[in-house]
Amino acid sequence: MAEAQGQRPPGPRSPQVGRPRRSRQALLDAAAEVFVSSGVDAPVREIAARAGVGVGTIYRHFPTRPELVVAVYRHQVEACAEAGPRLLAQCATPEEALRAWVELFVEFLVTKHGLADVLRGDSAGSDALHAFFVDRLVPVCGSLLDAAFAEAGTAPPIDAYNVLKGIGNLCIGAEADTRYEAVGLVQLLVTGVLTGRS
Amino acid sequence: MAEAQGQRPPGPRSPQVGRPRRSRQALLDAAAEVFVSSGVDAPVREIAARAGVGVGTIYRHFPTRPELVVAVYRHQVEACAEAGPRLLAQCATPEEALRAWVELFVEFLVTKHGLADVLRGDSAGSDALHAFFVDRLVPVCGSLLDAAFAEAGTAPPIDAYNVLKGIGNLCIGAEADTRYEAVGLVQLLVTGVLTGRS
DNA sequence: GTACATTACGGAACGCTGCTCCGTAATGCA
DNA sequence: TGCATTACGGAGCAGCGTTCCGTAATGTAC
């Protein structure tokens, strides 16, 4: 049901055979809606139902659940990555830039219900998600970190991968527990990382 | 089958009817063995098989999976809790005591495969586990924290609950990822917490 | 316009969870 | 010895991610 999303123009098309009738984008939109209303942990069946599609169709486009999650949040991660250099240029000090970027990252993780939970590369297929986050964001975090330590001439006490994953872990369960202050903890972690710098 | 475990003495007993034939302790031992070999995420069926018992028997003693986990590690948590005051008395400074205790806690979490993962009270039944850890350990962590800040006359920037849960989160996935240095991150978090004290 | 190869489609089915339920067997008391 | 009480095992349930396959739609060739 719901044959909405007139994504595909009816006019003449390139000479390719049998291409997706329901575009990949339509599935992503449905998934995004479900993630907002039911959290990132929502069953694949629910997403399929929302898209008016069988589960098979989803798995044809996104072989594994985490890959669907990656696809949904890909351009948001991209935006976060691009914000790194920009903040470095805008802010008065590298430290300020690092803190601003971390804040951005945390807000992103905490906003999407349960995204942090699925970020941890726990065995099996979620490696894809983990890999994507890491590949795209570790270099950005690394350059911010390097910049913050450059003036002092010292090296960071820990590498960007660990900082990033540590922040991700600190955000787990943030929206499910009102007593838990993920933002504050992340700030303290950053403080710890920056300590002994200048 | 496997009527082993002659736990129960055949002699005269207190006037109680039909008590557990396979003692609760036998189940805990089996669970502990399985947790070591297959991780804390091991299926209940596997534990039941190891104990030579049906799943029903396990659920009669431990209504929910997390409660079984709690029971298995209860006295280790107890030991960790008791170490708090002792370290405070032994160490030269409260800060040293805090760091030593945190180290103890982290080692405990990291050693048991996946314990940290199940520690986060993610919905449903694992509340029991979460609650036990929190109830027993938060006061200990709190007194260590207070002691570390007492001399400075300032208050900790965050409460013991958050510190504890933050440490727990940082330990998630520690043994599954060789690049991830949970211990280092926790130390940096503690540094961040202690910063601005004296 | 018709026949064919190619592709996408939906959803039943599989294996795996944690957990419940119930007929059966063992136990202790009278 | 008989009976109420309790523990027992494991089949069964619901939910998950994922796989598979018969069917339907599509584009191409004639």
Short mmCIF file of N, CA and C in Angstrom, two decimals, chain A residues 117 120 130 157-158 161-163 165-166 169-170 172 177 179-181 184-185 188-189 191-193 195, chain B residues 117 120 130 157-158 161-163 165-166 169-170 172 177 179-181 184-185 188-189 191-193 195:
data_model
loop_
_atom_site.label_atom_id
_atom_site.label_comp_id
_atom_site.label_asym_id
_atom_site.label_seq_id
_atom_site.Cartn_x
_atom_site.Cartn_y
_atom_site.Cartn_z
N ASP A 117 24.57 3.16 20.93
CA ASP A 117 24.55 1.75 21.26
C ASP A 117 25.02 0.90 20.09
N ARG A 120 29.11 0.99 18.76
CA ARG A 120 30.15 0.09 19.24
C ARG A 120 30.16 -1.12 18.35
N HIS A 130 30.65 0.69 12.32
CA HIS A 130 31.82 1.08 13.08
C HIS A 130 32.91 1.60 12.15
N PRO A 157 47.97 12.35 24.89
CA PRO A 157 48.19 11.15 25.71
C PRO A 157 47.52 9.92 25.14
N ILE A 158 46.68 10.11 24.13
CA ILE A 158 45.93 8.99 23.56
C ILE A 158 45.53 9.37 22.14
N TYR A 161 41.46 7.71 17.62
CA TYR A 161 40.54 6.57 17.59
C TYR A 161 39.95 6.30 18.97
N ASN A 162 40.83 6.30 19.95
CA ASN A 162 40.37 6.03 21.31
C ASN A 162 39.51 7.16 21.86
N VAL A 163 39.88 8.38 21.55
CA VAL A 163 39.08 9.51 22.00
C VAL A 163 37.67 9.40 21.42
N LYS A 165 36.07 6.76 20.16
CA LYS A 165 35.32 5.62 20.64
C LYS A 165 34.94 5.80 22.11
N GLY A 166 35.82 6.43 22.86
CA GLY A 166 35.50 6.72 24.25
C GLY A 166 34.29 7.62 24.37
N ASN A 169 31.21 5.68 23.51
CA ASN A 169 30.79 4.82 24.62
C ASN A 169 30.13 5.62 25.73
N LEU A 170 30.67 6.79 26.02
CA LEU A 170 30.09 7.61 27.08
C LEU A 170 28.66 8.03 26.75
N ILE A 172 26.44 6.13 25.34
CA ILE A 172 25.51 4.99 25.36
C ILE A 172 24.51 5.15 26.50
N ASP A 177 18.37 7.37 30.43
CA ASP A 177 18.63 7.51 31.86
C ASP A 177 18.77 9.00 32.18
N ARG A 179 19.29 10.48 34.90
CA ARG A 179 20.34 10.85 35.87
C ARG A 179 21.71 10.89 35.21
N TYR A 180 21.80 10.27 34.06
CA TYR A 180 23.11 10.13 33.41
C TYR A 180 23.42 11.36 32.56
N GLU A 181 24.56 11.98 32.84
CA GLU A 181 24.93 13.22 32.16
C GLU A 181 26.10 12.98 31.21
N GLY A 184 28.36 16.07 30.28
CA GLY A 184 29.31 16.44 31.32
C GLY A 184 30.50 15.50 31.37
N LEU A 185 30.23 14.21 31.27
CA LEU A 185 31.31 13.23 31.32
C LEU A 185 32.26 13.40 30.14
N LEU A 188 34.50 16.24 30.74
CA LEU A 188 35.55 15.91 31.69
C LEU A 188 36.63 15.04 31.04
N LEU A 189 36.19 14.14 30.17
CA LEU A 189 37.17 13.31 29.46
C LEU A 189 38.08 14.18 28.61
N THR A 191 38.73 17.27 29.09
CA THR A 191 39.61 17.97 30.03
C THR A 191 40.80 17.10 30.41
N GLY A 192 40.50 15.85 30.67
CA GLY A 192 41.57 14.93 31.03
C GLY A 192 42.58 14.77 29.91
N VAL A 193 42.06 14.70 28.69
CA VAL A 193 42.95 14.54 27.53
C VAL A 193 43.83 15.78 27.37
N THR A 195 44.69 17.89 29.67
CA THR A 195 45.52 18.19 30.85
C THR A 195 46.99 17.84 30.59
N ASP B 117 29.08 -4.59 29.00
CA ASP B 117 27.99 -4.46 28.04
C ASP B 117 26.64 -4.64 28.73
N ARG B 120 25.12 -1.74 31.51
CA ARG B 120 24.28 -0.61 31.17
C ARG B 120 22.82 -1.04 31.25
N HIS B 130 21.80 -3.51 36.94
CA HIS B 130 22.15 -2.11 37.05
C HIS B 130 21.96 -1.61 38.47
N PRO B 157 32.95 17.88 40.27
CA PRO B 157 32.20 18.46 39.17
C PRO B 157 31.05 17.55 38.71
N ILE B 158 31.01 16.35 39.23
CA ILE B 158 29.97 15.40 38.80
C ILE B 158 29.80 14.36 39.91
N TYR B 161 27.47 8.58 40.82
CA TYR B 161 26.69 7.75 39.91
C TYR B 161 27.18 7.91 38.49
N ASN B 162 27.37 9.14 38.09
CA ASN B 162 27.82 9.41 36.73
C ASN B 162 29.26 8.94 36.50
N VAL B 163 30.09 9.12 37.50
CA VAL B 163 31.47 8.66 37.36
C VAL B 163 31.48 7.14 37.15
N LYS B 165 29.05 5.12 36.17
CA LYS B 165 28.44 4.68 34.92
C LYS B 165 29.31 5.06 33.73
N GLY B 166 29.95 6.19 33.84
CA GLY B 166 30.86 6.59 32.77
C GLY B 166 32.00 5.60 32.63
N ASN B 169 30.72 2.48 31.03
CA ASN B 169 30.54 2.65 29.59
C ASN B 169 31.87 2.62 28.85
N LEU B 170 32.88 3.24 29.42
CA LEU B 170 34.18 3.27 28.76
C LEU B 170 34.76 1.86 28.62
N ILE B 172 33.08 -0.77 27.82
CA ILE B 172 32.32 -1.59 26.87
C ILE B 172 33.17 -1.89 25.65
N ASP B 177 38.27 -5.33 21.16
CA ASP B 177 38.94 -4.39 20.25
C ASP B 177 40.34 -4.10 20.79
N ARG B 179 42.66 -2.29 19.66
CA ARG B 179 43.12 -0.91 19.54
C ARG B 179 42.53 -0.03 20.64
N TYR B 180 41.49 -0.51 21.25
CA TYR B 180 40.77 0.30 22.23
C TYR B 180 41.41 0.17 23.61
N GLU B 181 41.79 1.30 24.18
CA GLU B 181 42.48 1.31 25.47
C GLU B 181 41.60 1.87 26.56
N GLY B 184 43.33 3.44 29.72
CA GLY B 184 43.85 4.79 29.51
C GLY B 184 42.76 5.84 29.52
N LEU B 185 41.67 5.54 28.85
CA LEU B 185 40.57 6.48 28.79
C LEU B 185 39.98 6.74 30.18
N LEU B 188 42.15 9.02 32.07
CA LEU B 188 42.00 10.40 31.61
C LEU B 188 40.69 11.01 32.12
N LEU B 189 39.66 10.18 32.17
CA LEU B 189 38.39 10.69 32.72
C LEU B 189 38.57 11.07 34.19
N THR B 191 41.30 11.91 35.61
CA THR B 191 42.10 13.15 35.60
C THR B 191 41.19 14.36 35.39
N GLY B 192 40.32 14.23 34.44
CA GLY B 192 39.39 15.32 34.17
C GLY B 192 38.52 15.65 35.37
N VAL B 193 38.07 14.62 36.05
CA VAL B 193 37.23 14.82 37.23
C VAL B 193 38.02 15.52 38.33
N THR B 195 40.64 17.42 37.99
CA THR B 195 41.19 18.72 37.59
C THR B 195 40.41 19.87 38.23
#
